[in-house]
Every structure is written in C-alpha cells, then in structure tokens.
Amino acid sequence: MKLELEGITKRYGAKTVVNKVTQSFTHGVYGLLGPNGAGKTTLINIIATVLKADDGTIRVNGKIAGHSPEYREFIGYLPQHMGYYNNFTGEEFLDYIWNLKNRKGEPSQVESLLKRFHLYDMRNKKISVYSGGMKQRLGIAQAIIGEPEILLLDEPTVGLDLEERAEFKRYIKELGEKTIVFLSTHIVSDVEETADEVMLMTHGSITERITSEEYNAMIAGNETTGLEEYYLGKVGKELM
Amino acid sequence: MKNCVYYELRKTVFTRKNIIVVAVLALLMIGFLIWNERSFISEKKARERFFDDLGNVTGDELTDYLSSEEQKLYSKIFPDDGESGFDSSFAGKTGRYGISNVGEWALFKEALKIAEDIQTRNENISIIIQNPENFAVDSYYEEDNIFFSDTKPQTEFVRNSCFGWIAVLACIIVLAGSFSVEKERGLHSMLQLFPKGGVRMSLRKYICGIVVSTVLVISYALIYCIAQFIILGLGFKELGMPLFMIEGYEMCASGMTVGGLFGYTVMFSIAAAAVMSSVTMLFSKLIGRTVFAGIGSCIIYAAGIAADVLYMGVYGNEFTDNSGDWYLISAPTFYKIYNTEKGFNPLALLNNSYYFQQPRITRFAGGYYDAYIVPLIIVILSCFLCYIFLLKEEKNVK
C-alpha cells in the first residue's frame, strides 16, 4: 500500500496548524516528533479523516481517498484522549468495536487480542476497575482490531509501565513489516527503538524526515549522541 | 457474539443509573397513588356495603331515596336550632356503614350526583334524538341507559393517571446521554470511522431510543394498572364504565369508556414519549453534554405542559362551565382551541381531558377525519425532522 499526502493544510481561523504537508509512505513505522502545538495530532486526525483538511489531498495507491468508507476500512486509530464505557467489560468493549468494524462476518479477533495484550484474565471485569495501563492496552487493541493497513497511534505509550512498553514496541515493529504505522509521541525513546523513519514537525510543517539508518550513521559518526539530542538540536534546544 | 443494537442499549440505556432512576420513578408513582387514594382505601368496605344496599333501588325511586337520606343526615349534622350550625358530636359518630355520619352524608351526596347524572344524560339524549333537525345525531346517542354503581374507583383511576408524564420524564433521563456519551468520553470521532459507525450508529441509536420510550410507557402503564387494580379493587369489567360517569368528564362522548380512555392515553403517551425522546436525542447530539441535553428537553417538556395548563385555565372554563348541556359543544370554540393549541402541542396529548373535550371527528380540507389525526401528524413530523437532523452526516470540520 502507498499512502500519499499532497499539500495537506489545516487552519483554525488565522492560524495555520498544518501547512502544506506533502509526504508519501509505504509499510513501516513512522515516528512523528515535535513540540506541543506543532500540529502532530491535527495531522494524525486528518489522515484518520476525523478532521477535514482545508486544502490538499490524501491518495491511497494513487486514488483520492477523501472520507470514503473504503479508505476508512484501512484505518486503525487510537486518539490521544480516549475514553471508555465504564459499564462494559474489556471483552465487551473489544467485541463492540469488532462489531462496528467487521462488515464481512469474519471470525472474531477479540480473544487473540485480549491474550496478546495481557487482558484475557481481566476480560470479564468492568473497565471501570482497569488501571491506566490496562486501559491504554485496550485502546491499542481496539486500534489494531480488524488488521488495519494504516495504523494511527497518538501518544500510545502513555500510562504503560516499562515491561508493557517493551512489549508494545516489539509488537509495533512486527506490525510495521506489513502496515503503515504512524506513531505520534513525546517519548523519543519509543520512536528511536521502533521507527523506520522519523519525522520532525514544527509549526505545522514536516521539517525533517530521516531514516533509522541515517541517524544510526550520525550516531556512529559522533554527529549526535542519539535521537533525543538530534531532535532537541532541530527544535533549537539543548540537552541540560 | 452480541450485535451492535445490544451494545447500543448497554452503553446508554441499561446503565445502573438509569435502572435506579426508572425504579425510583415507578416507586414515586405508586407512592403518589397511595397518598392520593388514602381516603378511598380507608372507606373501601363502607362504600361496598353502601352501594350493595342501594343495588335494588332504581330510577326516580333511587333519586328520591338518596335525596331524602342526604337531607336527613344534613339536617342532623347542621341542625338549625338557632344555637350552633354544626353538631360535631353527631357528625363524628359512627353511622350505619362503619364510618362517621359526615362521611355517610358525603356518600349519599356522591351517590345522588351519580343518579342525577344518569338521569340528566338520558333526558338530554332523548331531546337530541327527538330533534334530529337541530342536532347532528350520531349512533352513540342511541346507546342503552347506564346502570347505577360506585364510580369512585374509576374516578380515581382516571384522575390519577400520571404514568404518561412519568414515562416521558424517564425517557428524557434515560436518553439524555444517548449521543453525548461518546463526545464526553472522547470516543465520538473514533466511532465515526467504522463501517458500522457514523450514520448507521445514529440510526441504531434513534431506533433504540424510540423502542425504549415505547417500552417505558407500556411498562409504566402496566405498573399503574396493577397498582390501581390492587388499591382500588378494579377489574377489567369495571373499566367498561362510560367515561361521562366520572366527575368532571360529563361532556365526553357517551361511547367512551374508562378502559377506552386508558387505552388512548397509553397510545398517545407513546406518541408524546416518541416526540420527547427524539427531541432529547437531538439535543444530546447537538449539545454533546448529557446534563444540558436533559435540562433542555425538560424545558421543552415543561413548555408543553405549561401550554396545556394555560389552555385549561384560559379556555377550559369557557369550554366546560359555561356549557350547561352535554354534547352541545360549540363547534367554532372547539376548533379554535383544537387548531391553535392542541394541534401544535403533542405533549397536550398526555392530558386525559383532551379525549373527551372534543367531538369524535374533525374537519380538514373539506373532509371529516378522526379528531386525533392532526396531533398525530405533528408527532410523526416532529419525529421525522429530529430523525433527519440526527442522521445528517457530520462534516468533520472543526
């Protein structure tokens, strides 16, 4: 699959939040880094079709995607602030999302996802008793359900402990082998260890896009100590 | 695997809060009935004995007997001996039927009114039938005369009919979060993306809302019926009593029965609940906050009730008190009220009096129709408009 963004622009009044973003993507993990207010979440939401761009086009395999149901079928989406129905159990929540996504009567993935995200033992408990980390895992599981071809994850590792985060990174790497995964986060290490490419976003524009090989080469050549220093250097700040 | 409709109901309808609210409202309704009917409950046995004793007396003989007994008791309770106007010791003393003399006097008075009402009704009908050139004689004028019996249970049954109001209130509370719950929890945008989200989800919610409101009205009607059957000792047979025997309902068409009125009230309560449920769901979607959607709907509901109260105050007296004869309702007055107030206020359908303060047919565009057709059209149109707004695809533009 090939996803292309052409001149994507979004304005709120006089302020341009996303400014003529033109990029193309094939399968792999794409880390989206940038300071607060850079436009990361807005761009993710535009790709997810939650928001409509004022200008620009999204193309999938050369065809204009728009807000068509066919395009939306490709998408898995974890919003930045996700809530739950607290009277649902974890299993019910995933089953509900599966119901909403599944048009073709395919066999349910709920059980395998519950096991994959270590929620199986808690599947019959109300979400209201879940910890923050468990809720986040449930959110990731709902994004992945239905095997989307474009996965948009906005701050997915918030609330996860070290072990869960490590597991999550492994899973994302695995997904990136056949899926386009966008990972918008403040946690540079998440991107550093998973992303095939890193995009830096400032003032609504993608100002840098480097592959993992490129920044690994920079580290080897002592140009930078790591992605964090590289990122801070690009946004005009220094490590303390 | 459960389906989307099940989850739609689980999300907003079958929550702990809603179940508690529905149960509390049902208990409040039963409490209201017991409180309002406490005097009937305490005099139930005395009334049974009293009316059993009168069972063999009929016609003018009955009216004369009741009138003389009522006068006898009155003269003893209010002796005109020049000293005191009220004999409290006699009034408080237990009489023949196990209640106080003043209570028995009230019973005689009540029975006398029932007997006189039957007599007047039969006289009026004979006038109408004998003068067909002056009246639009309808077949229901020619029905059989009515038997004499205790009308108090039926009166209480009709007068305390509050289930429709309570059901609509329950609908508002239950459905206020139907659309806003997703917005409040940050799930709205995500759910729009799914093949069975968006418009299809809105449609499911709307259908669930209408089904829930219907179920709530029927449930409250059943609870009301069961509670009243137990409290008042009513049965289905008693519901066949003509409605004009109920105090305050003398002007209704003679063919209407207490049970028939109850049936109509259930039917139109469903219509009113459907309207208010649609309004509530629309507010829930537009406002996006459960509390404000509930408050907004309650304001609309209160406005509907206020309009009806106004109607009763402004037109009601003119309509009932100044009209001395039954069935002789002035058509221009009726149509004025009907077209200007009732036609545009479907909530007024919840008012029982609506069903007897009108002829059975209405004129529209040169034709004659069932009188309920106009508000029903309003109900259907309101639901349809809300439905259109609810299903309008979101533009996703912020």
XYZ file of C-alpha atoms in Angstrom:
638
model
C 0.000 0.000 0.000
C 1.138 3.521 -0.755
C -0.237 6.499 1.153
C 0.403 9.982 -0.215
C -0.324 13.344 1.364
C -0.376 16.244 -1.065
C -0.332 19.796 0.288
C -2.393 18.960 3.381
C -3.294 22.218 5.104
C -5.483 22.938 8.107
C -6.297 26.362 9.530
C -8.125 27.413 12.671
C -9.124 30.999 11.959
C -5.991 32.900 11.020
C -3.696 30.244 12.468
C -2.328 27.564 10.138
C -1.913 24.405 12.172
C -0.815 22.099 9.369
C 0.943 23.762 6.489
C 1.162 22.160 3.062
C 2.379 18.759 4.196
C 3.406 16.626 1.212
C 4.784 13.166 2.016
C 4.411 9.609 0.862
C 4.545 6.392 2.855
C 4.743 2.673 2.318
C 4.720 -0.001 5.031
C 6.900 0.736 8.050
C 6.835 2.590 11.342
C 6.892 6.402 11.097
C 7.694 8.307 14.258
C 6.224 11.780 14.430
C 8.086 14.052 16.829
C 7.543 17.707 17.569
C 6.930 20.187 20.356
C 3.465 20.861 21.767
C 1.279 22.678 19.251
C 3.388 21.606 16.286
C 0.339 20.052 14.595
C 1.095 16.344 15.140
C -2.341 15.408 16.467
C -4.079 17.509 13.813
C -2.140 15.766 11.056
C -2.923 12.343 12.547
C -6.599 13.300 12.773
C -6.627 14.453 9.146
C -5.108 11.169 7.977
C -7.693 9.366 10.122
C -10.439 11.508 8.485
C -11.595 12.656 11.898
C -10.774 16.163 10.655
C -11.189 17.527 7.192
C -8.244 19.326 5.644
C -8.876 22.810 4.281
C -6.602 22.081 1.345
C -4.772 19.082 -0.010
C -5.466 15.506 -0.958
C -4.914 12.074 0.524
C -4.245 9.347 -2.002
C -4.115 5.616 -1.467
C -2.417 3.618 -4.199
C -2.832 6.637 -6.453
C -6.579 7.087 -5.849
C -8.058 10.018 -3.955
C -9.206 8.680 -0.599
C -11.356 11.533 0.741
C -13.623 10.388 3.567
C -14.791 7.319 1.739
C -15.854 4.247 3.749
C -13.392 2.184 1.689
C -10.484 4.325 2.890
C -11.737 4.276 6.458
C -11.700 0.498 6.394
C -7.918 0.686 6.076
C -7.562 2.758 9.229
C -6.888 1.799 12.829
C -6.892 4.783 15.144
C -6.006 5.434 18.759
C -6.909 9.009 19.741
C -4.803 10.984 22.173
C -7.510 11.149 24.842
C -9.594 8.061 24.681
C -12.492 7.277 26.986
C -14.365 4.050 27.587
C -17.815 2.868 28.564
C -17.128 2.044 32.158
C -20.075 -0.346 32.418
C -18.588 -2.527 29.654
C -16.141 -5.318 30.341
C -12.893 -5.342 28.371
C -14.179 -8.197 26.249
C -17.464 -6.433 25.541
C -15.651 -3.268 24.501
C -13.446 -5.084 22.003
C -16.391 -7.147 20.790
C -18.356 -3.926 20.235
C -15.518 -2.364 18.215
C -15.176 -5.634 16.295
C -18.907 -5.470 15.527
C -18.593 -1.914 14.259
C -15.558 -2.679 12.097
C -16.464 -6.078 10.760
C -18.651 -5.948 7.681
C -17.785 -9.253 6.152
C -18.653 -11.600 9.005
C -15.035 -12.586 9.593
C -14.171 -14.638 12.694
C -13.635 -12.563 15.816
C -10.114 -11.500 16.807
C -11.230 -10.428 20.274
C -9.891 -13.413 22.186
C -6.492 -13.394 20.495
C -6.118 -9.638 21.091
C -7.099 -9.976 24.741
C -4.375 -12.593 25.102
C -1.872 -10.588 23.082
C -2.317 -7.520 25.292
C -2.443 -9.496 28.547
C -6.055 -8.598 29.242
C -7.511 -12.086 28.981
C -7.651 -12.735 32.724
C -9.441 -9.427 33.229
C -11.748 -9.788 30.232
C -14.921 -10.152 32.329
C -14.136 -7.268 34.674
C -15.708 -3.850 34.180
C -13.400 -1.289 32.516
C -14.030 0.993 35.486
C -11.715 -1.229 37.577
C -8.910 -1.286 34.968
C -5.650 0.526 35.661
C -4.422 3.307 33.350
C -2.012 0.904 31.657
C -4.707 -1.700 31.088
C -6.994 0.898 29.546
C -4.200 2.027 27.243
C -3.566 -1.576 26.169
C -7.272 -1.944 25.493
C -7.125 1.235 23.380
C -4.227 -0.124 21.345
C -6.032 -3.437 20.931
C -9.128 -1.705 19.541
C -6.951 0.218 17.074
C -5.371 -2.983 15.818
C -8.575 -4.971 15.619
C -9.556 -5.792 12.047
C -5.930 -5.700 10.890
C -5.866 -2.150 9.517
C -3.380 -1.216 6.813
C -2.832 2.267 8.202
C -2.394 2.460 11.961
C -2.503 5.892 13.601
C -1.365 5.941 17.213
C -1.413 9.220 19.092
C 0.599 9.006 22.327
C 0.070 5.237 22.608
C 2.551 4.510 25.390
C 1.170 6.952 27.966
C 0.388 5.014 31.126
C 2.289 1.864 30.142
C 4.942 0.508 32.502
C 8.414 -0.496 31.308
C 7.518 -4.092 30.570
C 4.340 -3.145 28.728
C 6.192 -0.510 26.752
C 8.846 -3.001 25.688
C 6.147 -5.443 24.600
C 4.325 -2.697 22.744
C 7.487 -1.695 20.843
C 8.083 -5.266 19.778
C 4.537 -5.510 18.523
C 4.720 -2.233 16.615
C 7.926 -3.325 14.911
C 6.195 -6.508 13.866
C 3.157 -4.625 12.556
C 5.380 -2.225 10.606
C 6.519 -5.077 8.381
C 3.212 -5.021 6.514
C 1.387 -1.919 7.790
C 1.888 1.846 7.673
C 2.196 2.783 11.351
C 2.217 6.415 12.489
C 3.491 6.919 15.993
C 2.974 10.398 17.392
C 4.620 10.764 20.776
C 6.622 12.913 23.136
C 8.641 9.917 24.261
C 11.672 9.995 21.974
C 12.926 6.571 23.031
C 9.709 4.932 21.775
C 10.375 6.348 18.335
C 14.117 5.695 18.474
C 13.645 1.993 19.053
C 10.730 1.346 16.734
C 10.614 3.846 13.894
C 11.941 3.059 10.452
C 11.707 6.743 9.723
C 11.464 9.771 11.980
C 9.612 12.949 11.013
C 10.119 16.197 12.893
C 7.192 18.544 12.832
C 7.406 22.198 13.768
C 4.901 24.988 13.118
C 2.670 22.714 11.081
C 5.333 21.549 8.662
C 7.423 18.405 8.489
C 10.879 19.909 8.583
C 12.969 16.748 8.782
C 12.476 13.189 7.683
C 15.318 10.757 8.286
C 15.544 7.002 8.212
C 16.785 4.926 11.135
C 19.863 4.054 9.090
C 20.624 7.754 8.629
C 20.510 8.662 12.280
C 22.323 5.458 13.239
C 25.057 6.598 10.865
C 25.035 10.018 12.533
C 25.495 8.358 15.923
C 28.316 6.218 14.560
C 29.949 9.335 13.147
C 29.608 11.127 16.513
C 27.401 13.783 14.933
C 24.859 13.155 17.685
C 24.548 11.040 20.792
C 21.070 9.873 19.915
C 17.689 10.834 18.609
C 16.869 12.945 21.625
C 19.848 15.240 21.137
C 19.235 15.320 17.413
C 15.591 16.253 17.951
C 16.374 18.962 20.509
C 19.012 20.392 18.214
C 16.482 20.632 15.429
C 13.890 22.398 17.552
C 16.534 24.819 18.849
C 17.040 23.420 22.348
C 19.937 21.706 24.092
C 20.214 18.779 26.492
C 20.635 20.062 30.052
C -21.085 -12.545 19.535
C -23.581 -9.872 20.537
C -24.764 -7.372 17.961
C -24.448 -3.596 17.720
C -28.015 -2.951 18.902
C -27.305 -4.831 22.129
C -24.221 -2.696 22.741
C -26.102 0.489 21.856
C -28.602 -0.336 24.596
C -25.859 -1.364 27.034
C -23.956 1.891 26.501
C -26.616 4.387 27.433
C -29.852 2.688 28.417
C -29.071 -0.296 30.619
C -26.794 1.516 32.996
C -27.035 1.283 36.767
C -28.054 4.951 36.967
C -30.906 4.512 34.506
C -32.232 1.360 36.154
C -32.261 3.145 39.520
C -33.992 6.215 38.027
C -36.682 4.126 36.316
C -37.299 2.124 39.508
C -37.419 5.234 41.711
C -39.903 6.916 39.353
C -42.103 3.797 39.458
C -41.998 3.790 43.252
C -42.789 7.511 43.325
C -45.796 6.865 41.089
C -47.074 4.128 43.406
C -46.455 6.385 46.415
C -48.381 9.185 44.717
C -51.314 6.836 44.055
C -51.444 5.545 47.637
C -51.270 9.079 49.030
C -53.964 10.412 46.677
C -56.277 7.475 47.267
C -55.801 7.115 51.005
C -59.352 8.247 51.830
C -60.802 5.706 49.401
C -58.607 2.972 50.888
C -59.818 3.748 54.423
C -63.520 3.808 53.365
C -63.413 0.918 50.937
C -65.508 -1.551 52.968
C -68.090 1.052 53.976
C -68.537 2.032 50.324
C -69.052 -1.583 49.281
C -71.790 -2.065 51.894
C -73.401 1.248 50.996
C -73.654 0.550 47.256
C -74.687 -3.060 47.851
C -77.610 -1.770 49.909
C -78.684 0.517 47.046
C -78.433 -2.248 44.488
C -82.161 -2.998 44.332
C -83.420 0.570 44.019
C -83.598 2.155 40.528
C -84.866 5.147 38.538
C -86.740 8.015 40.176
C -87.200 5.920 43.304
C -83.432 5.824 43.750
C -83.027 9.588 43.282
C -85.833 10.287 45.749
C -84.441 7.871 48.329
C -80.916 9.260 48.095
C -82.158 12.835 48.201
C -84.259 12.251 51.321
C -81.479 10.354 53.137
C -78.971 13.044 52.254
C -81.334 15.744 53.554
C -81.960 13.813 56.778
C -78.309 13.493 57.558
C -77.645 17.091 56.548
C -80.301 18.400 58.928
C -78.787 16.390 61.773
C -75.217 17.433 61.062
C -76.191 21.063 60.530
C -79.193 21.461 62.899
C -80.978 24.787 62.531
C -81.762 25.124 66.250
C -80.543 28.712 66.445
C -77.600 27.837 68.660
C -74.947 26.001 66.686
C -74.597 25.466 62.938
C -72.686 22.186 63.219
C -73.296 19.194 65.511
C -69.772 17.864 65.848
C -70.716 15.006 68.190
C -73.278 13.614 65.706
C -71.043 14.269 62.714
C -68.184 12.305 64.258
C -70.324 9.396 65.477
C -70.047 6.110 63.604
C -73.033 5.551 61.333
C -74.696 2.563 59.660
C -71.816 1.706 57.368
C -68.977 1.869 59.865
C -67.791 5.385 59.016
C -68.660 8.760 60.548
C -72.074 10.330 59.883
C -70.448 13.166 57.998
C -68.703 10.569 55.837
C -72.028 8.853 55.191
C -73.645 12.153 54.290
C -70.857 12.682 51.729
C -71.541 9.179 50.378
C -75.250 9.903 49.932
C -74.396 13.174 48.240
C -71.978 11.419 45.903
C -74.488 8.679 45.077
C -77.184 11.272 44.460
C -74.957 13.023 41.945
C -74.315 9.739 40.129
C -78.053 9.033 39.947
C -78.826 12.583 38.779
C -76.075 12.464 36.180
C -77.549 9.320 34.678
C -80.999 10.871 34.658
C -79.823 14.119 33.021
C -77.792 12.247 30.463
C -80.763 10.136 29.434
C -83.015 13.211 29.213
C -80.506 15.077 27.047
C -80.097 12.154 24.730
C -83.837 11.822 24.295
C -84.007 15.548 23.411
C -81.284 15.113 20.815
C -82.888 12.045 19.311
C -86.323 13.673 19.192
C -84.933 16.790 17.457
C -82.630 15.496 14.781
C -83.071 18.697 12.730
C -81.280 20.711 15.444
C -78.503 18.246 16.324
C -76.066 16.094 14.461
C -77.445 12.800 15.760
C -74.830 10.133 15.927
C -75.242 6.472 16.646
C -73.600 6.747 20.042
C -76.539 8.802 21.323
C -78.727 5.764 20.964
C -76.902 3.544 23.360
C -78.540 1.851 26.294
C -79.080 3.559 29.598
C -76.375 3.225 32.195
C -76.590 1.180 35.377
C -76.062 2.757 38.765
C -72.874 1.867 40.642
C -69.980 3.279 42.655
C -67.910 5.411 40.295
C -65.251 6.395 42.803
C -62.675 3.684 41.859
C -62.969 4.562 38.187
C -62.781 8.260 39.034
C -59.545 7.710 40.950
C -58.266 5.525 38.129
C -58.839 8.267 35.561
C -57.890 11.265 37.656
C -54.587 9.908 38.943
C -53.449 8.707 35.564
C -49.892 10.029 35.765
C -47.974 7.217 34.084
C -47.633 9.094 30.788
C -45.966 12.100 32.395
C -43.644 9.891 34.417
C -42.766 7.733 31.420
C -41.837 10.797 29.355
C -39.668 12.092 32.194
C -37.987 8.683 32.413
C -37.391 8.756 28.636
C -35.643 12.126 28.918
C -33.395 10.957 31.737
C -32.575 7.622 30.093
C -31.887 9.034 26.627
C -30.151 12.304 27.513
C -26.770 10.603 27.161
C -27.591 8.634 24.014
C -25.335 10.670 21.749
C -23.382 12.826 24.158
C -21.828 9.867 25.980
C -19.343 9.344 23.136
C -18.432 13.010 22.936
C -17.937 13.180 26.688
C -15.688 10.126 26.606
C -13.686 11.151 23.554
C -14.943 8.215 21.506
C -17.163 10.084 19.096
C -14.591 10.818 16.396
C -13.178 7.310 16.525
C -16.557 5.613 16.193
C -17.392 7.721 13.127
C -14.622 5.960 11.227
C -16.018 2.454 11.440
C -18.126 0.904 8.689
C -20.985 0.418 11.144
C -20.348 3.722 12.949
C -21.403 7.199 11.806
C -24.846 7.388 10.224
C -25.608 3.723 10.837
C -24.796 4.109 14.507
C -27.026 7.208 14.712
C -29.844 5.267 13.102
C -29.400 2.408 15.579
C -29.411 4.836 18.477
C -32.545 6.518 17.203
C -34.411 3.256 16.716
C -33.272 2.034 20.147
C -34.465 5.341 21.655
C -37.928 5.028 20.142
C -38.182 1.374 21.191
C -37.015 2.207 24.717
C -39.536 5.044 25.042
C -42.346 2.730 23.897
C -41.274 0.028 26.327
C -41.055 2.562 29.156
C -44.568 3.906 28.533
C -46.042 0.403 28.360
C -44.140 -0.664 31.486
C -45.296 2.344 33.483
C -48.854 1.847 32.192
C -48.752 -1.768 33.349
C -47.336 -0.830 36.745
C -50.022 1.849 37.040
C -52.743 -0.620 36.097
C -51.571 -3.316 38.502
C -51.153 -0.837 41.371
C -54.612 0.641 40.749
C -56.248 -2.771 40.419
C -54.815 -3.696 43.820
C -55.518 -0.370 45.558
C -58.963 0.284 44.084
C -60.115 -3.307 43.668
C -60.831 -2.708 39.983
C -61.121 -5.376 37.323
C -61.325 -5.274 33.546
C -65.132 -5.330 33.791
C -65.161 -2.069 35.756
C -63.089 -0.394 33.057
C -66.068 -0.728 30.732
C -67.918 2.024 32.614
C -68.860 5.038 30.433
C -66.468 7.886 30.897
C -69.136 10.547 31.379
C -69.907 8.937 34.751
C -66.595 10.249 36.019
C -66.869 13.576 37.780
C -65.593 16.333 35.521
C -65.868 14.185 32.408
C -69.575 14.656 31.863
C -69.114 16.252 28.469
C -67.386 13.363 26.820
C -68.979 11.358 24.076
C -71.229 8.678 25.536
C -69.458 5.832 23.755
C -66.162 6.446 25.550
C -65.316 4.132 28.431
C -62.812 4.357 31.264
C -60.818 1.498 29.745
C -61.003 3.126 26.325
C -59.618 6.349 27.731
C -56.804 4.387 29.362
C -56.041 2.748 26.026
C -55.983 6.100 24.242
C -53.813 7.564 26.952
C -51.306 4.719 26.578
C -51.315 5.129 22.818
C -50.791 8.864 22.844
C -48.336 8.682 25.718
C -46.229 6.563 23.378
C -46.567 9.295 20.749
C -45.624 12.023 23.230
C -42.736 9.925 24.541
C -41.527 9.388 20.972
C -41.531 13.147 20.388
C -39.721 13.930 23.622
C -37.254 11.086 23.085
C -36.479 12.435 19.612
C -36.002 15.934 21.000
C -33.787 14.594 23.799
C -31.619 12.586 21.406
C -31.315 15.586 19.098
C -30.196 17.777 21.997
C -27.814 15.061 23.093
C -26.206 15.113 19.662
C -26.178 18.882 19.156
C -25.147 19.919 22.666
C -22.881 16.967 23.350
C -23.397 17.129 27.112
C -25.768 14.741 28.876
C -26.764 17.137 31.650
C -27.561 20.016 29.308
C -29.407 17.743 26.879
C -31.558 16.564 29.800
C -32.184 20.092 31.045
C -33.002 21.333 27.523
C -35.514 18.543 27.000
C -37.077 19.171 30.397
C -37.548 22.829 29.432
C -39.313 21.810 26.205
C -41.371 19.315 28.193
C -42.278 21.940 30.784
C -43.222 24.365 27.987
C -45.559 21.729 26.571
C -47.133 21.194 29.977
C -47.377 24.958 30.584
C -49.190 25.381 27.274
C -51.678 22.765 28.364
C -52.163 24.317 31.784
C -52.748 27.652 30.053
C -55.300 26.007 27.846
C -57.101 24.562 30.809
C -57.060 27.945 32.567
C -57.936 30.210 29.665
C -60.256 28.100 27.558
C -61.195 25.268 29.876
C -63.716 27.210 31.939
C -65.359 28.736 28.936
C -65.466 25.335 27.374
C -66.942 23.359 30.234
C -68.551 25.566 32.878
C -70.463 27.818 30.506
C -71.816 24.928 28.583
C -74.782 23.614 30.542
C -75.761 20.862 28.159
C -73.853 17.766 27.368
C -72.814 17.074 23.791
C -73.726 20.632 22.761
C -70.168 21.872 22.417
C -69.878 24.912 20.224
C -68.020 23.783 17.136
C -66.259 27.152 16.479
C -64.985 27.223 20.077
C -63.792 23.665 19.835
C -61.997 24.172 16.540
C -60.403 27.386 17.778
C -58.941 25.603 20.768
C -58.136 22.479 18.888
C -56.353 24.129 15.999
C -54.426 26.745 17.931
C -53.350 24.829 20.990
C -53.705 21.092 20.844
C -52.721 20.734 17.241
C -49.321 22.274 17.895
C -48.629 20.735 21.248
C -48.328 16.967 21.075
C -47.488 16.906 24.782
C -51.034 18.033 25.471
C -51.997 14.560 24.342
C -50.902 13.449 27.794
C -53.826 15.348 29.275
C -56.731 12.962 29.749
C -59.300 15.707 29.368
C -58.235 16.123 25.754
C -60.035 12.970 24.802
C -63.467 13.969 25.966
C -63.486 17.688 25.259
C -63.909 17.161 21.558
C -66.165 15.531 19.063
C -65.000 12.321 17.503
C -64.296 13.777 14.116
C -62.575 16.907 12.891
C -62.914 18.784 9.635
C -59.898 19.345 7.459
C -59.701 20.417 3.823
C -63.360 19.646 3.267
C -63.172 16.132 4.708
C -64.020 14.565 8.057
C -61.284 12.795 9.966
C -60.684 11.207 13.319
C -60.022 14.017 15.767
C -56.609 12.663 16.687
C -55.230 12.908 13.190
C -53.768 16.427 13.464
C -51.663 15.943 16.598
C -50.629 12.555 15.290
C -49.357 14.187 12.109
C -47.469 16.681 14.275
C -45.956 13.777 16.232
C -44.852 11.982 13.086
C -43.456 15.173 11.549
C -41.550 16.061 14.731
C -40.024 12.579 14.907
C -39.130 12.700 11.226
C -37.456 16.120 11.496
C -35.436 15.033 14.522
C -34.505 11.866 12.635
C -33.261 13.876 9.631
C -31.103 16.083 11.863
C -29.790 13.098 13.760
C -28.765 11.232 10.667
C -27.263 14.227 8.914
C -23.723 13.145 8.174
C -21.133 15.058 10.118
C -18.928 17.309 8.079
C -15.948 16.577 10.290
C -14.935 20.209 10.148
C -13.852 21.856 13.337
